[in-house]
PDB file of C-alpha atoms in Angstrom:
ATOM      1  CA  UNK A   1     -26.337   8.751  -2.613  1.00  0.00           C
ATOM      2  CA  UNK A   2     -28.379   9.402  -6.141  1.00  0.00           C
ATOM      3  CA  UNK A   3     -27.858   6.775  -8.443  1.00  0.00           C
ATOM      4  CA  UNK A   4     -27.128   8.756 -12.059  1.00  0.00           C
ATOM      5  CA  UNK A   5     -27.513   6.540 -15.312  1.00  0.00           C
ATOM      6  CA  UNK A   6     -25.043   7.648 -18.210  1.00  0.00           C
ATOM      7  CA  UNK A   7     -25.979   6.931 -21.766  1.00  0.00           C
ATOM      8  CA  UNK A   8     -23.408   6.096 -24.004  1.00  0.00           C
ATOM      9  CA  UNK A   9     -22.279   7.668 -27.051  1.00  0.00           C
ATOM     10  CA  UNK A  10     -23.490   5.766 -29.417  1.00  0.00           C
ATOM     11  CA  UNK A  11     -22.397   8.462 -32.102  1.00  0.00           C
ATOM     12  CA  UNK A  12     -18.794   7.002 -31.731  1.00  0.00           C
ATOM     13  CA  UNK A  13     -19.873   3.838 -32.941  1.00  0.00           C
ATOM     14  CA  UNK A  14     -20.678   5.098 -36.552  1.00  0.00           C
ATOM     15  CA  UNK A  15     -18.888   9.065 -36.489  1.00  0.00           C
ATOM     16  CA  UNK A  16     -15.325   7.898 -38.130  1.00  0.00           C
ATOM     17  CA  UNK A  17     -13.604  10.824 -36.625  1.00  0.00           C
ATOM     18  CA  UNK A  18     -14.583   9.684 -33.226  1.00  0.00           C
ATOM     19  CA  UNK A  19     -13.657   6.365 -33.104  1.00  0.00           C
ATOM     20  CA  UNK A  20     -10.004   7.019 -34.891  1.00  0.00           C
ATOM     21  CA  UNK A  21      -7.902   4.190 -37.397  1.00  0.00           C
ATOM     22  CA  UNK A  22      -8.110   1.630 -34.842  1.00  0.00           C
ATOM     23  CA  UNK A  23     -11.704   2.274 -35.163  1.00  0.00           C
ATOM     24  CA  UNK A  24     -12.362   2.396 -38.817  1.00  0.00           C
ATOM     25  CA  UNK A  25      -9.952  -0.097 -39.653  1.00  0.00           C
ATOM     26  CA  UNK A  26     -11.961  -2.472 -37.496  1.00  0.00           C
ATOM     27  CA  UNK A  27     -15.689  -1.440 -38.995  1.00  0.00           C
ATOM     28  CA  UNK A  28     -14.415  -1.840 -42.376  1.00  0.00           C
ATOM     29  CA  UNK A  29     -12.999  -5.420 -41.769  1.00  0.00           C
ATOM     30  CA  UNK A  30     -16.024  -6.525 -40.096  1.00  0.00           C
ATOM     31  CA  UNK A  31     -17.924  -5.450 -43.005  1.00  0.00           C
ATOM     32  CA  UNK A  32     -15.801  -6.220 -46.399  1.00  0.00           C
ATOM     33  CA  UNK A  33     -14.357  -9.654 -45.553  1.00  0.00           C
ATOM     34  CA  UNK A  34     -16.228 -11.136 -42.225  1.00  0.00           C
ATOM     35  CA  UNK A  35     -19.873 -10.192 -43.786  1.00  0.00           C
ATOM     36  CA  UNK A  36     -19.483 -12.839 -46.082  1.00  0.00           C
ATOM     37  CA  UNK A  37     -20.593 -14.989 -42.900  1.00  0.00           C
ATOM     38  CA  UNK A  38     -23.904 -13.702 -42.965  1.00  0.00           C
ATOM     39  CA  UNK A  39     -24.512 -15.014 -47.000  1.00  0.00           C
ATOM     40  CA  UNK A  40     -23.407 -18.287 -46.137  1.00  0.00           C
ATOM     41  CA  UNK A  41     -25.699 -18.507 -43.400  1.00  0.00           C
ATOM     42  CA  UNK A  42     -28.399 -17.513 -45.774  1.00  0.00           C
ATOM     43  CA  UNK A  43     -27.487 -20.174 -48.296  1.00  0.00           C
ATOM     44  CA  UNK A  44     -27.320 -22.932 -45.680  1.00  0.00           C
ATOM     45  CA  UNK A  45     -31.182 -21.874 -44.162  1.00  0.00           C
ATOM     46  CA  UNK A  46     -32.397 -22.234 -47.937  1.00  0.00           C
ATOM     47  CA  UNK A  47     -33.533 -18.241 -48.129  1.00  0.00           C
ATOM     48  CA  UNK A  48     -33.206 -16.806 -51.556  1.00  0.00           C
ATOM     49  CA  UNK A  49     -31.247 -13.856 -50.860  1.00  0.00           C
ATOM     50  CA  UNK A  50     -27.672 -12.823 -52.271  1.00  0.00           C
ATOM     51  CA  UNK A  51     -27.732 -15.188 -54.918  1.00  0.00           C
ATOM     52  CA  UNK A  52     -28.627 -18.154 -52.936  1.00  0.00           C
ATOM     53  CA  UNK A  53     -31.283 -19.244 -55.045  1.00  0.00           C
ATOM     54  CA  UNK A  54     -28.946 -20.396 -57.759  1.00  0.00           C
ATOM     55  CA  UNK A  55     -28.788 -23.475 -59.275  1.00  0.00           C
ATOM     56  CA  UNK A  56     -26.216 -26.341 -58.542  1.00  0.00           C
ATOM     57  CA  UNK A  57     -22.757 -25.858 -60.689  1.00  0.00           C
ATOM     58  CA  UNK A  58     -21.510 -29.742 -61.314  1.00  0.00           C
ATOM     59  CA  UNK A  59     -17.739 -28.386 -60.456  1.00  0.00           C
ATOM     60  CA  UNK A  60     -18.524 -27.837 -56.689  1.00  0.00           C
ATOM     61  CA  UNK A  61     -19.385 -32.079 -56.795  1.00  0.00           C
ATOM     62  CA  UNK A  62     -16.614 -32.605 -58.766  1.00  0.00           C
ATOM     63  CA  UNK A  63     -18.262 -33.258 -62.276  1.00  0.00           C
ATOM     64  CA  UNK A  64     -17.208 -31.681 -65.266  1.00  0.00           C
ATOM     65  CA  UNK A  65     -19.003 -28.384 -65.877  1.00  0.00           C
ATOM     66  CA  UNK A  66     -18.787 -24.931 -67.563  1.00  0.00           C
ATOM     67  CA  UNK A  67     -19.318 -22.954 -64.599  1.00  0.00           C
ATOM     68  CA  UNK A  68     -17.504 -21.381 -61.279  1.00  0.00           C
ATOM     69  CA  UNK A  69     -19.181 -22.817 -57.761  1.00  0.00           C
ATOM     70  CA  UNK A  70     -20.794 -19.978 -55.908  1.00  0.00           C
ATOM     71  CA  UNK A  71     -21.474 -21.776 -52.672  1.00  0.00           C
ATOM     72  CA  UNK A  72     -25.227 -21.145 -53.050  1.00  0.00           C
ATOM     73  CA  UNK A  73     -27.964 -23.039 -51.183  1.00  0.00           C
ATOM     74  CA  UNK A  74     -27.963 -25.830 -53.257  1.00  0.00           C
ATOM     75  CA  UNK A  75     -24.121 -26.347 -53.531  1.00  0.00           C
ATOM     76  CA  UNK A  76     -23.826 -26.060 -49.701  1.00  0.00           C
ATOM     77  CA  UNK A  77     -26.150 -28.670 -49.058  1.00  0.00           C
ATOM     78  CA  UNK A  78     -24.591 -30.967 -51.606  1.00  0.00           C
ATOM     79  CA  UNK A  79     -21.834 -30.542 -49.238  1.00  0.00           C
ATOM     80  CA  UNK A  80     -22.658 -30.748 -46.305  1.00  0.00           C
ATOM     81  CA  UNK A  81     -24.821 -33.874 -47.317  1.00  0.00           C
ATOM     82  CA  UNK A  82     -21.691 -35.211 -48.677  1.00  0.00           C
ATOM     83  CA  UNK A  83     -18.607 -34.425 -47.113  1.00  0.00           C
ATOM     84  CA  UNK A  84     -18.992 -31.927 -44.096  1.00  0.00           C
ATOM     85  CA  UNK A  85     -20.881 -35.155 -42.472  1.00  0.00           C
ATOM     86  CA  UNK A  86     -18.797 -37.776 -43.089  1.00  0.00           C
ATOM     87  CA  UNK A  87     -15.470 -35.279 -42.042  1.00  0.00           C
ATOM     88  CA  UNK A  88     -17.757 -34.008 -38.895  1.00  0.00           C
ATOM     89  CA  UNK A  89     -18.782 -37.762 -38.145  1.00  0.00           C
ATOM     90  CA  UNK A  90     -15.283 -39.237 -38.139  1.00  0.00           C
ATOM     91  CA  UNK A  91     -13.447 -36.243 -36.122  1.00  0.00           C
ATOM     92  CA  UNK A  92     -16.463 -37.331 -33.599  1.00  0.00           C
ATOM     93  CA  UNK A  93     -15.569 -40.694 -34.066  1.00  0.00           C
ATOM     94  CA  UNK A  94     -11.979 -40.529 -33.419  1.00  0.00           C
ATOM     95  CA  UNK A  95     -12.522 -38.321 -29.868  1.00  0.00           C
ATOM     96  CA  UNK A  96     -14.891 -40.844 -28.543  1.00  0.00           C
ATOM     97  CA  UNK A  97     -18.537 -39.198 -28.808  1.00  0.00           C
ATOM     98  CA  UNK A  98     -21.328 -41.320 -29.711  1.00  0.00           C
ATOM     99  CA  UNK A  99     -23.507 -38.970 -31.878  1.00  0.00           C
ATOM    100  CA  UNK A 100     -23.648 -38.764 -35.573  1.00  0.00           C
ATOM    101  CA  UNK A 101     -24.402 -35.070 -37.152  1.00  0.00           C
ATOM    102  CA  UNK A 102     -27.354 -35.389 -39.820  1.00  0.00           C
ATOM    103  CA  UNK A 103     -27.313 -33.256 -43.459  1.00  0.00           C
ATOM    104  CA  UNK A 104     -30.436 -34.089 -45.759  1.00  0.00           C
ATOM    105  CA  UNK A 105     -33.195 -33.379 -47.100  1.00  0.00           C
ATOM    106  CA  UNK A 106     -34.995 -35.586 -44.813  1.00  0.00           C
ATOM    107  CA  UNK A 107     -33.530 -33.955 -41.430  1.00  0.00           C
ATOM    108  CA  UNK A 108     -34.141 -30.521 -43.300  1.00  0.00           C
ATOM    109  CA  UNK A 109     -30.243 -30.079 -43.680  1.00  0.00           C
ATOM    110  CA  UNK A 110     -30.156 -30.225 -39.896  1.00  0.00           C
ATOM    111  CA  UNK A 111     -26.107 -29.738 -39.749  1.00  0.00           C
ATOM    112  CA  UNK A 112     -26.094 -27.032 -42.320  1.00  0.00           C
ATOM    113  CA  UNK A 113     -28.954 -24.879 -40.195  1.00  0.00           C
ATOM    114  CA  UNK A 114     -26.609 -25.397 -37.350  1.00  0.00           C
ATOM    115  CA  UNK A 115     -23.470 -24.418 -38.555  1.00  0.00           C
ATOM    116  CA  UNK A 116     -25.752 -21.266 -40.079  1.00  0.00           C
ATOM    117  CA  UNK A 117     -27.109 -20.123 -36.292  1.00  0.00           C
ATOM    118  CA  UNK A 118     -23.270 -20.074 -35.673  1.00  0.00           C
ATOM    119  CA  UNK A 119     -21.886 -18.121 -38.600  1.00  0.00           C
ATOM    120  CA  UNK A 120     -25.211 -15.599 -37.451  1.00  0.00           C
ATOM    121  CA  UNK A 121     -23.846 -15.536 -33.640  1.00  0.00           C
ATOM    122  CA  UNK A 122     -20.490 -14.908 -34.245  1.00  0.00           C
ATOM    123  CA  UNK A 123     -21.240 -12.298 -36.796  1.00  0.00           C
ATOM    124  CA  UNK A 124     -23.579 -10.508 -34.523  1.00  0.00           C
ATOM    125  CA  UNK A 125     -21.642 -11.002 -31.884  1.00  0.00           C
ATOM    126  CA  UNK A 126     -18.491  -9.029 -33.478  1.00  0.00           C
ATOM    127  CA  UNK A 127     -20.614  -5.890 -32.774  1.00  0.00           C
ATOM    128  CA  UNK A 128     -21.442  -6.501 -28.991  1.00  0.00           C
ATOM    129  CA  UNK A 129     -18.613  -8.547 -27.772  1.00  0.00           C
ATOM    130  CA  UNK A 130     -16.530  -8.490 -30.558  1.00  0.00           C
ATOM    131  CA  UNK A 131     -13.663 -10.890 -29.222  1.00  0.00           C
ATOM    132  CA  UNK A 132     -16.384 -13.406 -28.403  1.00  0.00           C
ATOM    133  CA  UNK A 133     -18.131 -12.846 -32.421  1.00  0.00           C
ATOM    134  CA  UNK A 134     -14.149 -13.050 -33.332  1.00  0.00           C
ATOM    135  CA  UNK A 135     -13.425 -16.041 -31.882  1.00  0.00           C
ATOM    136  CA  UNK A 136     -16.229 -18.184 -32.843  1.00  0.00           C
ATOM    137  CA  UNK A 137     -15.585 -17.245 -36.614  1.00  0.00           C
ATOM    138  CA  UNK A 138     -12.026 -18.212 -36.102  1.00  0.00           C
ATOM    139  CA  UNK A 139     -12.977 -21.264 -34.626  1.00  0.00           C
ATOM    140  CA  UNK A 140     -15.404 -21.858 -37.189  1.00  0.00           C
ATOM    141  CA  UNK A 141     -12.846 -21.291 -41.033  1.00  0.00           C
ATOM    142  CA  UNK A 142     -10.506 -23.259 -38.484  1.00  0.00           C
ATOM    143  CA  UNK A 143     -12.502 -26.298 -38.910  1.00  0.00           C
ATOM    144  CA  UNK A 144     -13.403 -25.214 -42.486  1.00  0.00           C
ATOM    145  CA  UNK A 145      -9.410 -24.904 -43.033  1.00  0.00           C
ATOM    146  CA  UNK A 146      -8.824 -28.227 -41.157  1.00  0.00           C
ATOM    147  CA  UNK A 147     -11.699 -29.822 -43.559  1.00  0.00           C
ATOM    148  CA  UNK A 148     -10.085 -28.631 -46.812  1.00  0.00           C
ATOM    149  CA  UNK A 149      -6.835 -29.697 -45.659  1.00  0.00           C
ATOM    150  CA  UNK A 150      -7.409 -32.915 -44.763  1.00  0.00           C
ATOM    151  CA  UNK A 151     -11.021 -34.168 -46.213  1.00  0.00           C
ATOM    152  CA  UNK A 152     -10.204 -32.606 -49.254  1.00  0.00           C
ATOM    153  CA  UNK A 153      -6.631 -32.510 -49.830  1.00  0.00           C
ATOM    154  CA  UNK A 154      -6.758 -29.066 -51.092  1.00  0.00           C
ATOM    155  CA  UNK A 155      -3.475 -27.115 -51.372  1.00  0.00           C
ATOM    156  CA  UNK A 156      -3.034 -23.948 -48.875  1.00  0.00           C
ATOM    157  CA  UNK A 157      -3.066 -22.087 -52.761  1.00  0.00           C
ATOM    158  CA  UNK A 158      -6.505 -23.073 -52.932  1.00  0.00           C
ATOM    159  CA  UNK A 159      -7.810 -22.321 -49.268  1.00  0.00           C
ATOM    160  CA  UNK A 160      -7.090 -18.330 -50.000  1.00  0.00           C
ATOM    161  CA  UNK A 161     -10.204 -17.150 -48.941  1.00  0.00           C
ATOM    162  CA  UNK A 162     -10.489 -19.166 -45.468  1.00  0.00           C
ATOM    163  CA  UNK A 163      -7.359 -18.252 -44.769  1.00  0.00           C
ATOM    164  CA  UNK A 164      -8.090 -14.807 -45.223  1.00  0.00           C
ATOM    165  CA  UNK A 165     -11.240 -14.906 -43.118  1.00  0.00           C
ATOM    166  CA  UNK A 166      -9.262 -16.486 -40.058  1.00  0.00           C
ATOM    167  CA  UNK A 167      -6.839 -13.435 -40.117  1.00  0.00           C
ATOM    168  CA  UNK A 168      -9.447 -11.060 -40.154  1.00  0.00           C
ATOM    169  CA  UNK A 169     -11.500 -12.581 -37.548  1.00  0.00           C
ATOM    170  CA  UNK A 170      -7.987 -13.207 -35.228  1.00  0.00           C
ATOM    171  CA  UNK A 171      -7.056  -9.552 -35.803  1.00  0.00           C
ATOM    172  CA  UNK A 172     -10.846  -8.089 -34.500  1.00  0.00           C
ATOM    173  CA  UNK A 173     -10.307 -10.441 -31.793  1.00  0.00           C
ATOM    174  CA  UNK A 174      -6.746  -9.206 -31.020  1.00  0.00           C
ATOM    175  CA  UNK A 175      -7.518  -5.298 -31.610  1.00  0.00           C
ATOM    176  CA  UNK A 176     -11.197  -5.040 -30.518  1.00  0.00           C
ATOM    177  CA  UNK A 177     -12.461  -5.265 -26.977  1.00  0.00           C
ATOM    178  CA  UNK A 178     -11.768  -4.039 -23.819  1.00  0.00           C
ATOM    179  CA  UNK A 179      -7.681  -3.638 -22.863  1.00  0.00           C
ATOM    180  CA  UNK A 180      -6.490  -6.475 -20.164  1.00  0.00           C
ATOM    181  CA  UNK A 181      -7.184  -5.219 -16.658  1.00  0.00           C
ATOM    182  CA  UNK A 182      -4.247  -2.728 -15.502  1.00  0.00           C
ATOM    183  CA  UNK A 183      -3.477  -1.524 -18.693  1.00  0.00           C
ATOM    184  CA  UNK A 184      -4.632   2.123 -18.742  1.00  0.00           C
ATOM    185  CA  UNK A 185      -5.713   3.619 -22.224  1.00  0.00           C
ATOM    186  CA  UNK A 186      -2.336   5.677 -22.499  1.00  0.00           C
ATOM    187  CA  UNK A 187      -0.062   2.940 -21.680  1.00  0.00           C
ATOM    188  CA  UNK A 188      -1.679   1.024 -25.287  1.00  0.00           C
ATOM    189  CA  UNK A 189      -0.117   2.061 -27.808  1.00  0.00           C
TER     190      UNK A 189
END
């Protein structure tokens, strides 16, 4: 037998028509809201793109100030210096693992770079596997939900944008990807 090698259509990937609502509906979520994964990761690896390169606003630490928090490079790592750590530390505490996550300047914002990689992963991911990309940003504005919750004692009122990001991550993972085996394209509705 002759082995035959079939190229995919990669023009249904970008030709609208093609790929339908489902489609579309899916691209344009993965862009608008779940893009906003790939600025934070540039704020938290320090690279002066998309207004990372901004200077501190004293509200994001709390102080008094006349200005609205961005979440720009130097904001994040205020953060994550002091409060992601000592939230991250004590959840790791309280399940029994002996290891201590490190944010400064003298680790080179080693959990911040981390939690960056991921963001970058998961958003690539969403294009090749996009239940795997989907799930690892849910699981990732989980914890950031979880954090705000109960590090911060921030009202759900004030968590509108995590919240937001979880249900559009959970809806690609629940509407992208392959059907379960047995289900045949006309029996999904």
């Amino acid at each position: 037998t002759t082995l035959t090698h079939t190229t995919p259509d990669v023009t249904t990937a970008i030709n609208p028509v093609k790929m339908g609502a489902k489609g579309v509906f899916l691209v344009v979520i993965k862009i608008l809201p779940l893009a906003i994964y790939l600025r934070s990761a540039c704020c938290k690896f320090g690279l002066p793109y998309l207004g990372c390169d901004g200077d501190m606003c004293p509200v994001a630490i709390g102080k008094p100030g006349n200005c609205v928090p961005t979440a720009n490079t130097a904001e994040q790592r205020a953060w994550c210096e002091n409060a992601w750590v000592p939230w991250t530390n004590n959840l790791l505490k309280q399940a029994g693992v002996d290891y201590a996550v490190r944010c400064s300047a003298k680790d080179s914002y080693e959990f911040a770079q981390v939690l960056g990689a991921l963001e970058v992963a998961g958003y690539v991911l969403l294009w090749v596997f996009p239940q795997l990309g989907a799930f690892i940003l849910t699981a990732i504005m989980t914890g950031a939900i979880h954090f705000h919750l109960t590090f911060l004692k921030d009202k759900p009122e004030a968590i509108v944008l995590q919240l937001s990001l979880v249900a559009a991550s959970a809806l690609v993972m629940m509407l992208d990807g392959a059907p379960a085996p047995g289900i045949s394209k006309s029996k999904r509705a």
